[in-house]
Coordinates of C-alpha atoms and ligand atoms in Angstrom, one line a residue:
M395 CA 274.0 31.5 -62.8
S396 CA 275.6 29.2 -60.2
R397 CA 279.4 29.3 -60.7
M398 CA 282.4 27.5 -59.4
M399 CA 285.5 29.3 -58.1
K400 CA 288.2 29.1 -60.8
E401 CA 291.6 28.0 -59.7
G402 CA 293.8 30.9 -58.7
E403 CA 290.8 33.2 -58.4
Q404 CA 291.1 35.5 -55.4
M405 CA 288.8 34.4 -52.5
D406 CA 286.9 37.3 -51.1
A407 CA 287.2 38.2 -47.5
E408 CA 284.5 36.8 -45.3
I409 CA 282.0 39.6 -44.4
A410 CA 279.9 37.7 -42.0
D411 CA 279.2 34.3 -40.5
V412 CA 275.9 34.3 -42.3
V413 CA 274.6 36.1 -45.3
I414 CA 270.8 36.3 -45.6
V415 CA 269.3 37.2 -49.0
G416 CA 266.0 39.1 -48.7
A417 CA 264.8 41.6 -46.1
G418 CA 261.2 40.3 -45.9
P419 CA 259.7 39.1 -42.6
T420 CA 261.6 35.8 -42.8
G421 CA 265.0 37.3 -43.5
L422 CA 264.6 40.0 -40.9
M423 CA 263.4 37.5 -38.2
L424 CA 266.3 35.2 -39.0
A425 CA 268.8 38.1 -38.8
S426 CA 267.5 38.9 -35.3
E427 CA 267.6 35.3 -34.2
L428 CA 271.3 35.0 -35.2
R429 CA 272.3 38.4 -33.7
L430 CA 270.6 37.4 -30.4
R431 CA 273.3 34.7 -30.2
G432 CA 276.2 36.9 -31.4
V433 CA 276.4 35.6 -34.9
S434 CA 277.6 38.2 -37.4
V435 CA 274.9 38.7 -40.1
V436 CA 274.6 40.7 -43.3
V437 CA 271.1 40.9 -45.0
L438 CA 271.2 41.6 -48.8
E439 CA 268.1 43.2 -50.2
R440 CA 267.6 44.2 -53.8
L441 CA 265.1 46.9 -53.0
T442 CA 266.7 50.2 -52.3
E443 CA 263.8 51.3 -50.0
P444 CA 261.4 49.3 -47.9
P445 CA 258.1 48.7 -49.7
G446 CA 255.4 51.2 -48.7
S447 CA 252.6 48.7 -49.4
A448 CA 252.8 45.0 -49.0
K449 CA 250.9 41.8 -49.2
A450 CA 249.7 40.7 -45.7
L451 CA 247.1 42.5 -43.8
G452 CA 248.1 40.9 -40.5
L453 CA 249.5 37.8 -38.8
G454 CA 248.1 35.4 -36.4
G455 CA 248.3 32.1 -34.5
R456 CA 251.7 30.9 -33.5
A457 CA 253.5 33.9 -35.0
L458 CA 252.1 36.0 -32.1
D459 CA 253.5 33.5 -29.5
T460 CA 256.8 33.8 -31.3
L461 CA 256.8 37.6 -31.1
D462 CA 255.9 37.3 -27.4
Q463 CA 258.8 34.8 -26.9
R464 CA 261.2 37.6 -28.1
G465 CA 259.6 40.5 -26.3
L466 CA 258.1 42.0 -29.5
L467 CA 254.4 41.3 -29.2
A468 CA 253.6 44.2 -26.9
P469 CA 255.6 46.9 -28.8
F470 CA 254.4 45.6 -32.2
S471 CA 250.7 45.5 -31.0
A472 CA 250.8 49.1 -29.6
G473 CA 247.9 51.2 -31.0
L474 CA 246.3 48.3 -33.0
P475 CA 242.7 47.5 -32.5
E476 CA 241.5 44.2 -31.0
L477 CA 239.8 42.2 -33.8
D478 CA 236.9 39.9 -33.3
I479 CA 238.7 37.4 -35.6
A480 CA 236.3 34.6 -34.7
R481 CA 233.6 36.5 -36.6
H482 CA 235.7 36.6 -39.8
A483 CA 237.9 33.5 -39.6
H484 CA 237.2 30.9 -42.2
F485 CA 238.5 27.7 -43.6
G486 CA 238.1 27.8 -47.4
G487 CA 235.2 30.2 -47.0
I488 CA 233.4 28.2 -44.3
L489 CA 233.1 30.6 -41.3
L490 CA 234.5 29.0 -38.1
G491 CA 232.2 31.1 -36.0
P492 CA 231.8 32.2 -32.4
R493 CA 232.8 28.8 -31.0
M494 CA 236.3 29.7 -31.9
A495 CA 236.3 32.9 -29.8
G496 CA 239.4 32.9 -27.7
R497 CA 241.1 30.1 -29.7
L498 CA 242.0 32.3 -32.7
R499 CA 244.2 35.3 -32.6
F500 CA 245.0 37.8 -35.3
L501 CA 247.1 41.0 -35.2
P502 CA 246.1 43.5 -37.9
L503 CA 249.7 44.6 -38.4
R504 CA 250.2 45.2 -42.0
Q505 CA 253.2 43.6 -43.6
A506 CA 255.0 46.9 -44.6
R507 CA 254.8 48.1 -40.9
L508 CA 255.8 44.6 -39.6
E509 CA 258.9 44.8 -41.9
Q510 CA 259.8 48.3 -40.6
L511 CA 259.5 47.1 -37.0
L512 CA 261.5 43.9 -37.6
E513 CA 264.2 45.8 -39.5
A514 CA 264.6 48.3 -36.7
H515 CA 264.8 45.4 -34.2
A516 CA 267.4 43.5 -36.3
R517 CA 269.5 46.6 -36.7
A518 CA 269.3 47.4 -33.0
L519 CA 270.7 43.9 -32.3
G520 CA 273.6 44.7 -34.7
A521 CA 272.5 43.1 -38.0
E522 CA 273.8 44.9 -41.1
I523 CA 271.1 45.4 -43.8
R524 CA 272.5 46.3 -47.3
R525 CA 269.9 47.6 -49.6
G526 CA 270.3 47.8 -53.4
Y527 CA 272.2 44.5 -53.5
E528 CA 270.6 41.9 -55.9
V529 CA 272.1 38.4 -55.6
T530 CA 272.7 37.0 -59.1
G531 CA 275.2 34.2 -58.4
L532 CA 276.6 31.9 -55.8
A533 CA 279.4 29.4 -55.4
Q534 CA 280.0 27.2 -52.4
D535 CA 283.0 25.2 -51.2
E536 CA 284.0 23.4 -48.0
A537 CA 284.7 26.5 -46.0
G538 CA 281.9 28.9 -47.1
V539 CA 279.8 30.5 -49.8
T540 CA 280.6 33.3 -52.2
V541 CA 277.7 35.5 -53.2
Y542 CA 277.8 37.4 -56.5
G543 CA 275.9 40.7 -57.1
P544 CA 277.2 44.3 -57.3
S545 CA 280.4 43.0 -55.6
P546 CA 281.3 39.5 -54.5
L547 CA 280.9 38.7 -50.8
R548 CA 281.7 35.7 -48.7
A549 CA 280.2 34.1 -45.7
R550 CA 280.3 30.7 -43.9
Y551 CA 276.6 30.1 -44.6
L552 CA 273.9 31.6 -46.9
V553 CA 270.2 31.6 -46.3
G554 CA 267.8 32.4 -49.2
C555 CA 264.8 34.3 -47.7
D556 CA 264.3 35.9 -51.1
G557 CA 260.6 35.0 -51.7
G558 CA 258.7 32.8 -54.1
H559 CA 260.8 33.5 -57.1
S560 CA 264.0 32.9 -55.1
A561 CA 267.2 33.3 -57.0
V562 CA 269.1 31.4 -54.2
R563 CA 266.8 28.4 -54.7
K564 CA 267.5 28.3 -58.4
L565 CA 271.2 29.0 -58.0
A566 CA 271.6 26.2 -55.5
G567 CA 269.8 23.8 -57.9
I568 CA 267.0 23.0 -55.6
G569 CA 263.8 21.8 -57.3
F570 CA 260.5 23.4 -56.6
P571 CA 257.8 20.8 -57.5
G572 CA 254.1 21.5 -57.1
T573 CA 251.0 22.6 -58.9
E574 CA 250.6 25.1 -61.7
P575 CA 248.2 28.1 -61.2
T576 CA 244.5 27.4 -61.9
A577 CA 243.2 30.8 -60.6
L578 CA 244.4 34.3 -61.2
L579 CA 243.7 36.8 -58.4
R580 CA 243.9 40.5 -59.1
L581 CA 244.0 43.0 -56.3
G582 CA 244.0 46.8 -55.9
E583 CA 244.1 49.1 -52.9
V584 CA 241.8 51.8 -54.2
R585 CA 239.4 54.5 -53.0
L586 CA 235.7 53.9 -53.4
P587 CA 233.0 56.5 -52.8
A588 CA 231.9 56.2 -49.1
A589 CA 228.3 55.3 -50.1
T590 CA 229.5 52.5 -52.4
A591 CA 231.8 51.0 -49.7
Q592 CA 228.9 51.2 -47.2
Q593 CA 226.6 49.4 -49.6
L594 CA 229.2 46.6 -49.7
D595 CA 228.2 45.5 -46.2
G596 CA 230.0 48.2 -44.3
G597 CA 233.2 47.7 -46.1
R598 CA 233.6 43.9 -45.6
L599 CA 231.8 41.6 -48.0
R600 CA 232.8 38.2 -49.2
L601 CA 231.8 38.0 -52.8
P602 CA 231.4 34.8 -54.8
F603 CA 234.4 35.6 -57.0
G604 CA 236.4 38.0 -55.0
F605 CA 236.4 39.9 -51.8
L606 CA 236.8 43.4 -50.3
V607 CA 238.4 44.6 -47.1
A608 CA 238.2 48.1 -45.7
L609 CA 241.6 49.6 -44.9
D610 CA 242.9 52.8 -43.5
A611 CA 242.4 56.4 -44.9
G612 CA 239.3 55.5 -47.0
Y613 CA 241.1 52.8 -48.9
V614 CA 239.7 49.4 -49.7
R615 CA 241.5 46.3 -50.9
I616 CA 239.4 44.6 -53.6
T617 CA 240.4 41.2 -54.9
T618 CA 238.9 39.3 -57.8
K619 CA 239.3 35.6 -58.7
E620 CA 239.1 34.2 -62.2
D621 CA 240.3 31.1 -64.0
Y622 CA 243.9 31.4 -65.0
P623 CA 243.9 32.4 -68.6
P624 CA 246.2 30.0 -70.7
G625 CA 249.3 31.7 -71.8
F626 CA 248.7 34.8 -69.6
D627 CA 251.7 37.2 -69.5
R628 CA 252.2 38.0 -65.8
T629 CA 255.1 40.3 -66.6
A630 CA 252.8 43.0 -68.0
P631 CA 252.2 45.7 -65.3
M632 CA 248.9 45.5 -63.5
T633 CA 246.6 48.4 -64.2
L634 CA 243.5 49.9 -62.7
A635 CA 241.7 49.2 -66.0
E636 CA 242.6 45.5 -65.8
L637 CA 241.1 45.4 -62.2
Q638 CA 238.0 47.3 -63.3
D639 CA 237.4 44.9 -66.2
S640 CA 237.9 41.9 -63.9
V641 CA 235.3 43.3 -61.4
Q642 CA 232.9 43.8 -64.3
R643 CA 233.4 40.2 -65.5
T644 CA 233.2 38.6 -62.1
L645 CA 230.7 40.7 -60.3
G646 CA 228.8 42.1 -63.2
I647 CA 229.1 45.6 -61.7
S648 CA 231.1 48.7 -62.4
L649 CA 232.8 50.0 -59.3
P650 CA 234.0 53.6 -59.3
M651 CA 237.5 52.9 -58.1
S652 CA 240.2 55.6 -58.0
E653 CA 243.6 56.6 -56.7
P654 CA 245.1 53.1 -56.7
R655 CA 248.1 52.9 -54.2
W656 CA 248.9 49.3 -54.9
L657 CA 247.9 47.0 -57.8
S658 CA 249.1 43.4 -58.0
R659 CA 248.2 39.8 -59.1
Y660 CA 248.8 36.5 -57.5
T661 CA 247.8 32.9 -58.2
D662 CA 247.0 29.6 -56.4
A663 CA 250.2 28.0 -57.6
S664 CA 251.4 25.8 -54.8
R665 CA 255.0 24.5 -54.6
Q666 CA 257.6 23.4 -52.1
A667 CA 261.4 23.2 -52.3
E668 CA 262.4 19.5 -52.4
R669 CA 265.3 20.3 -50.0
Y670 CA 265.6 23.1 -47.5
R671 CA 269.4 22.6 -47.5
A672 CA 272.1 22.2 -50.1
G673 CA 275.4 22.1 -48.3
R674 CA 276.0 25.5 -46.8
V675 CA 272.9 27.1 -48.4
F676 CA 269.5 27.0 -46.8
L677 CA 266.0 28.2 -47.8
A678 CA 263.4 29.7 -45.6
G679 CA 260.0 31.4 -45.9
D680 CA 258.4 31.9 -49.3
A681 CA 261.7 30.8 -51.0
A682 CA 260.9 27.3 -49.7
H683 CA 257.1 27.2 -50.1
I684 CA 254.4 29.1 -52.0
H685 CA 250.7 28.7 -51.8
L686 CA 247.4 30.6 -51.9
P687 CA 247.4 33.0 -49.0
A688 CA 244.1 31.4 -47.7
G689 CA 243.9 32.2 -44.0
G690 CA 247.2 34.0 -44.1
P691 CA 249.7 31.3 -43.0
G692 CA 252.6 32.8 -44.9
I693 CA 254.3 35.0 -42.4
N694 CA 253.8 32.5 -39.6
T695 CA 255.4 29.7 -41.6
G696 CA 258.4 31.8 -42.6
M697 CA 258.8 33.0 -39.0
Q698 CA 258.8 29.4 -37.7
D699 CA 261.4 28.5 -40.4
A700 CA 263.6 31.4 -39.1
M701 CA 263.0 30.4 -35.4
N702 CA 264.0 26.8 -36.2
L703 CA 267.1 27.6 -38.3
G704 CA 268.4 30.5 -36.2
W705 CA 269.5 28.7 -33.1
K706 CA 270.8 25.6 -35.0
L707 CA 273.0 27.7 -37.2
A708 CA 274.2 29.7 -34.2
A709 CA 275.0 26.5 -32.3
T710 CA 276.9 25.1 -35.3
L711 CA 279.0 28.3 -35.5
A712 CA 279.6 28.3 -31.8
G713 CA 280.9 24.7 -32.0
W714 CA 278.5 23.0 -29.6
A715 CA 275.9 21.7 -32.0
P716 CA 275.4 17.9 -31.8
D717 CA 276.0 16.0 -35.0
G718 CA 273.2 16.3 -37.5
L719 CA 271.5 19.3 -35.8
L720 CA 271.5 21.4 -38.9
D721 CA 269.9 18.6 -40.9
T722 CA 266.9 18.6 -38.5
Y723 CA 266.0 22.0 -40.1
H724 CA 264.8 20.2 -43.2
S725 CA 263.4 17.2 -41.4
E726 CA 261.3 19.4 -39.1
R727 CA 260.3 22.3 -41.3
H728 CA 259.7 20.5 -44.6
P729 CA 256.7 18.5 -43.2
A730 CA 255.4 21.7 -41.6
G731 CA 255.5 23.5 -45.0
R732 CA 253.8 20.5 -46.5
R733 CA 250.9 20.8 -44.1
V734 CA 250.5 24.5 -45.1
L735 CA 250.3 23.4 -48.7
M736 CA 247.8 20.7 -47.8
S737 CA 245.6 23.2 -45.9
T738 CA 245.8 25.9 -48.5
R739 CA 245.2 23.5 -51.4
A740 CA 242.1 22.1 -49.6
Q741 CA 240.9 25.6 -49.1
A742 CA 241.4 26.5 -52.7
V743 CA 239.1 23.7 -53.7
L744 CA 236.5 24.7 -51.1
L745 CA 236.6 28.3 -52.4
G746 CA 235.8 27.2 -55.9
A747 CA 232.4 27.5 -57.7
G748 CA 229.9 24.9 -58.8
E749 CA 227.5 22.4 -57.4
P750 CA 230.0 19.6 -56.4
V751 CA 232.1 22.2 -54.5
A752 CA 228.9 23.5 -52.8
A753 CA 228.3 19.9 -51.6
L754 CA 231.8 19.6 -50.3
R755 CA 231.4 22.9 -48.4
E756 CA 228.1 21.7 -47.0
L757 CA 229.8 18.5 -45.8
F758 CA 232.7 20.4 -44.3
G759 CA 230.3 22.7 -42.6
E760 CA 228.6 19.7 -41.0
L761 CA 232.0 18.2 -39.8
L762 CA 232.9 21.5 -38.3
Q763 CA 229.9 21.2 -36.0
D764 CA 232.0 18.8 -34.0
D765 CA 234.2 20.7 -31.5
A766 CA 237.2 18.3 -31.9
T767 CA 237.2 18.8 -35.7
L768 CA 236.8 22.6 -35.3
H769 CA 239.7 22.8 -32.9
R770 CA 241.8 20.6 -35.1
I771 CA 241.3 23.0 -38.1
G772 CA 242.0 25.9 -35.8
D773 CA 245.3 24.4 -34.8
L774 CA 246.1 23.6 -38.4
I775 CA 245.5 27.1 -39.7
Q776 CA 247.4 28.7 -36.8
G777 CA 250.4 26.4 -37.1
F778 CA 250.0 24.9 -33.6
D779 CA 250.0 21.3 -34.7
N780 CA 253.6 21.1 -35.9
R781 CA 255.0 18.2 -33.8
Y782 CA 258.7 17.6 -34.2
D783 CA 260.3 14.2 -33.5
M784 CA 261.9 14.1 -30.1
P785 CA 264.0 10.9 -30.2
G786 CA 264.2 8.7 -27.1
Q787 CA 261.6 10.7 -25.1
P788 CA 258.5 9.0 -23.6
A789 CA 255.3 9.9 -25.4
H790 CA 253.4 12.9 -24.0
P791 CA 250.6 14.9 -25.6
L792 CA 252.8 18.0 -25.5
L793 CA 256.1 16.4 -26.7
G794 CA 257.4 18.0 -29.8
L795 CA 254.7 20.6 -30.0
P796 CA 255.0 24.4 -29.4
A797 CA 254.9 24.9 -25.7
P798 CA 251.6 26.1 -24.4
P799 CA 251.4 29.3 -22.4
L800 CA 252.6 28.4 -18.9
T801 CA 253.5 30.3 -15.7
V802 CA 256.2 29.0 -13.4
E803 CA 256.5 29.8 -9.7
T804 CA 260.1 30.7 -9.1
A805 CA 261.9 32.1 -6.1
A806 CA 261.7 35.5 -7.9
G807 CA 257.9 35.1 -8.3
A808 CA 255.6 33.9 -11.1
R809 CA 257.3 34.0 -14.6
R810 CA 255.6 33.3 -17.9
L811 CA 257.4 30.8 -20.1
A812 CA 257.3 33.3 -23.0
E813 CA 259.4 35.7 -20.9
L814 CA 261.8 33.0 -19.9
L815 CA 262.5 32.3 -23.6
R816 CA 263.4 35.9 -24.5
P817 CA 267.2 35.5 -24.3
G818 CA 266.8 32.9 -27.1
R819 CA 268.3 30.0 -25.1
A820 CA 266.7 26.6 -24.3
V821 CA 264.9 26.6 -20.9
L822 CA 264.7 23.8 -18.4
I823 CA 262.1 24.1 -15.7
T824 CA 262.9 21.7 -12.9
T825 CA 263.0 21.2 -9.2
Q826 CA 266.4 19.6 -9.6
P827 CA 268.6 22.2 -11.3
E828 CA 271.8 20.3 -10.5
L829 CA 271.0 17.8 -13.3
A830 CA 271.7 20.5 -16.0
A831 CA 275.1 21.5 -14.6
G832 CA 277.1 20.6 -17.7
W833 CA 274.9 22.6 -20.1
R834 CA 274.6 25.9 -18.2
D835 CA 276.5 27.8 -20.8
R836 CA 273.7 27.1 -23.4
L837 CA 270.7 26.7 -21.2
D838 CA 268.6 28.7 -18.8
V839 CA 267.7 26.6 -15.8
V840 CA 264.6 27.7 -13.9
T841 CA 264.1 26.3 -10.5
A842 CA 260.4 25.7 -10.0
Q843 CA 259.1 26.2 -6.5
T844 CA 256.1 23.8 -7.0
T845 CA 256.0 20.3 -8.2
E846 CA 254.1 19.7 -11.4
P847 CA 253.6 16.6 -13.6
L848 CA 255.1 18.6 -16.5
W849 CA 258.5 19.2 -14.7
P850 CA 261.2 18.7 -15.7
L851 CA 260.2 20.5 -18.9
L852 CA 262.8 21.2 -21.5
V853 CA 261.8 23.8 -24.1
R854 CA 264.1 24.4 -27.1
P855 CA 265.0 28.0 -28.1
D856 CA 262.3 27.9 -30.8
G857 CA 259.6 27.2 -28.2
H858 CA 259.1 23.5 -28.9
V859 CA 258.8 21.0 -26.1
A860 CA 261.9 18.6 -26.1
S861 CA 261.2 16.7 -22.9
V862 CA 258.3 16.7 -20.5
G863 CA 257.8 15.0 -17.2
N864 CA 260.8 12.7 -17.8
P865 CA 262.7 12.5 -14.5
D866 CA 266.1 12.5 -16.3
P867 CA 266.2 15.4 -18.9
R868 CA 269.9 14.8 -19.6
P869 CA 269.5 12.6 -22.8
A870 CA 267.2 15.3 -24.2
L871 CA 269.8 18.0 -23.3
A872 CA 272.5 16.0 -25.0
T873 CA 270.3 15.5 -28.1
W874 CA 269.7 19.2 -28.6
L875 CA 272.5 21.0 -26.8
G876 CA 275.4 18.6 -27.4
T877 CA 278.0 17.3 -25.0
P878 CA 278.0 18.6 -21.4
R879 CA 281.0 20.5 -20.2
A880 CA 283.2 17.9 -18.6
H881 CA 284.5 19.7 -15.6
E882 CA 281.1 20.4 -14.1
P883 CA 279.9 17.8 -11.6
Q884 CA 277.4 15.4 -13.0
V885 CA 274.6 13.7 -11.0
A886 CA 274.3 9.9 -11.4
L887 CA 270.9 8.6 -12.7
D888 CA 270.2 6.6 -9.5
Q889 CA 270.4 9.9 -7.5
I890 CA 267.3 11.2 -9.2
S891 CA 264.2 11.1 -7.1
Ligands
FAD1717 C1 247.8 39.2 -51.6 C2 248.5 38.5 -50.5 C3 248.0 38.6 -49.2 C4 248.7 38.0 -48.2 N1 248.2 38.1 -46.9 C5 248.8 37.5 -45.9 C6 248.4 37.6 -44.6 O1 247.3 38.3 -44.3 N2 249.1 37.0 -43.6 C7 250.2 36.3 -43.8 O2 250.8 35.8 -42.9 N3 250.7 36.2 -45.1 C8 250.0 36.7 -46.1 N4 250.6 36.6 -47.4 C9 251.8 35.9 -47.6 C10 253.0 36.7 -47.1 O3 253.0 38.0 -47.7 C11 254.3 36.0 -47.5 O4 254.2 34.7 -47.0 C12 255.5 36.7 -46.9 O5 255.8 37.9 -47.6 C13 256.8 35.8 -47.0 O6 257.9 36.5 -46.4 P1 259.4 36.2 -46.9 O7 260.2 37.1 -46.1 O8 259.6 34.7 -46.9 O9 259.4 36.6 -48.5 P2 259.1 38.0 -49.1 O10 258.2 38.8 -48.3 O11 258.8 37.8 -50.5 O12 260.5 38.8 -49.1 C14 261.6 38.4 -50.0 C15 262.5 39.6 -50.1 O13 263.7 39.2 -50.8 C16 264.0 40.2 -51.7 N5 264.7 39.6 -52.9 C17 264.2 38.8 -53.8 N6 265.1 38.4 -54.7 C18 266.3 38.9 -54.3 C19 267.6 38.9 -54.7 N7 268.0 38.1 -55.8 N8 268.6 39.6 -54.1 C20 268.3 40.3 -53.0 N9 267.0 40.4 -52.5 C21 266.0 39.7 -53.1 C22 262.7 40.9 -52.1 O14 262.8 42.2 -52.6 C23 261.9 40.8 -50.8 O15 262.2 42.0 -50.0 C24 249.9 37.2 -48.5 C25 250.4 37.1 -49.8 C26 249.7 37.8 -50.8 C27 250.2 37.7 -52.2

C-alpha cells in the first residue's frame, strides 16, 4: 500500500540517487545507462536467483542497434547462429518473405541469457543489484522516495521496471487502461520424441491454434491458443496435463511430451500506463505497457524506454537538464508504447480464426505486395518509426528518428556513429566544432573531414537525431543539453558559413 511519511518518523538514509525495481531487461539496461554517467543505482529484485528459463527467444530491430551503441552487440552475439529471419518473420501470421531480407534483424539470444549478460554488464559498471527484496510500499516527498520492503530504503528517484503486474505502478496510483484478455495461451518447453518433432516440419510449424519452435538440447516450445475461459483462475499452477489437454482440444492430437522445464500461460490483454511519471516515480518496460508478444517487440520497447529515461535522469541529477527534460520521457515514450499496442492488437485480430479474418489476412497480404507498405510494417515491428518532436528544427526525413547507421571520416580515420555513441553522451558531427564550445562537458564533438548535407548532425545520447543539416546547431544543443557554459567563447550566428 502506498503510504505517507508520518510526522516525526525517521527519514531513512539515501542509499542511491536512483532505485530501480526489477532486474529484468529494462531495469538492468537502465541501471547501466545511469552508471555510464556516474549516477549511483540500486536495483531491487524480488527473485533470489536469476530465472533459468524466461519468456523471449530473442530480440531484434532497434534493440540490436541500441546494444551496438553501447558496445554490447558483438559480445552478446558471440557464438549465436545467424538466422534467416526474413523466412520466418510475419505480421499477424502473414509471412513478410524474402523481400525483407537484409531489412529485418533478429538475435536468437534467449531472455535468461540476455539478463545474465546485462546483469554482469551493469555490475561491472558499478550498479548494486539486491536480490530477495520485494517492494511492497512507497512514499514520495519533495526530496525523494522511500521504498518499503524487507527494510526501508530511500533514493531521489524511483523507476518501476517490475513487469506487467507492477507493484510500483499500483503504489504510485497510475491507471492501466486497456483491453481484457480474449485469448489464453499456454506454453511448455518440453521434450518430444525426435520423430514427432521431425514430423512437425523439422521442428518449426505454425499451427492454426498454436505453434511450435525447436530449442536447444532436444527441447521444443509448444504454445496453444484458445478463447479465454470466463472466470478462469490464472493463479492455479500450470501443469503438463493442462498443456496436453489444450493440445488435444486445439490440434486434435495427443503429443507425447515429457520433461517440462518451463510451463506458463499468457494472454492477449493489452494495456498501457496512463502516465509514465508520477512526481519522482517513473515506469518503464512491461510495467508501462503489456500486449501480446506478437513479433516480439517487448524487450526492444523496454530497452528504448531505458535509453530515453537514463540520460534524462542523469542530466537532472547532474544539474544541467533544461526545464521540462524529464517530462519528455512521457511525451516521447507514451506514443511509442501506444504504437506497439496498436501493432500487436492488429496482429491479434489477424491471428484469429474464421472467414472474416481470413478475408482480412488476404487483404493485408495484397497490401504487403507493395514495397512501401512492406517496409513501413518492417519499421513498425522493429521500432524504427518512433519519431520524437524536435522543437524549432527545420523538417528533415531523419529528424527525430533513430539515427541510421553512418560512418564519419575523422582525422583519426573512419568511425561508425554507433561507436561514437558508446560513451553515452550526445554526439555532434560537424565541420565547425567551435560552435559547440559551451557544451563540451556534455557533448562529444566529432570534426568531420568531408562536407555532407547531413552535417551538422546532432544525435542525442539515446541515438535519436535532434538536428540535421541545420547550419546553426546551437538552439538544438540548448534544447537538449541546457545552458552553455558561459566562460567559453561563443561564435556569433553571422560568423557561420
Ligand atoms: C511467452 C512470451 C514470449 C515472449 N517473447 C518475446 C520475444 O521473443 N522478444 C521480445 O522482445 N519479447 C518477448 N516477450 C516479452 C518480454 O519477455 C517482455 O517484454 C520483457 O520481459 C519485459 O522486460 P521488463 O524488464 O520490462 O519486465 P520483466 O522481464 O517482467 O522483469 C520484471 C522484474 O521485476 C521483478 N519484480 C516484479 N515485482 C517486483 C517487486 N514488487 N519487487 C521487486 N522486484 C519485482 C520480477 O521478478 C522481474 O525480474 C515475450 C513474452 C512472453 C510472455
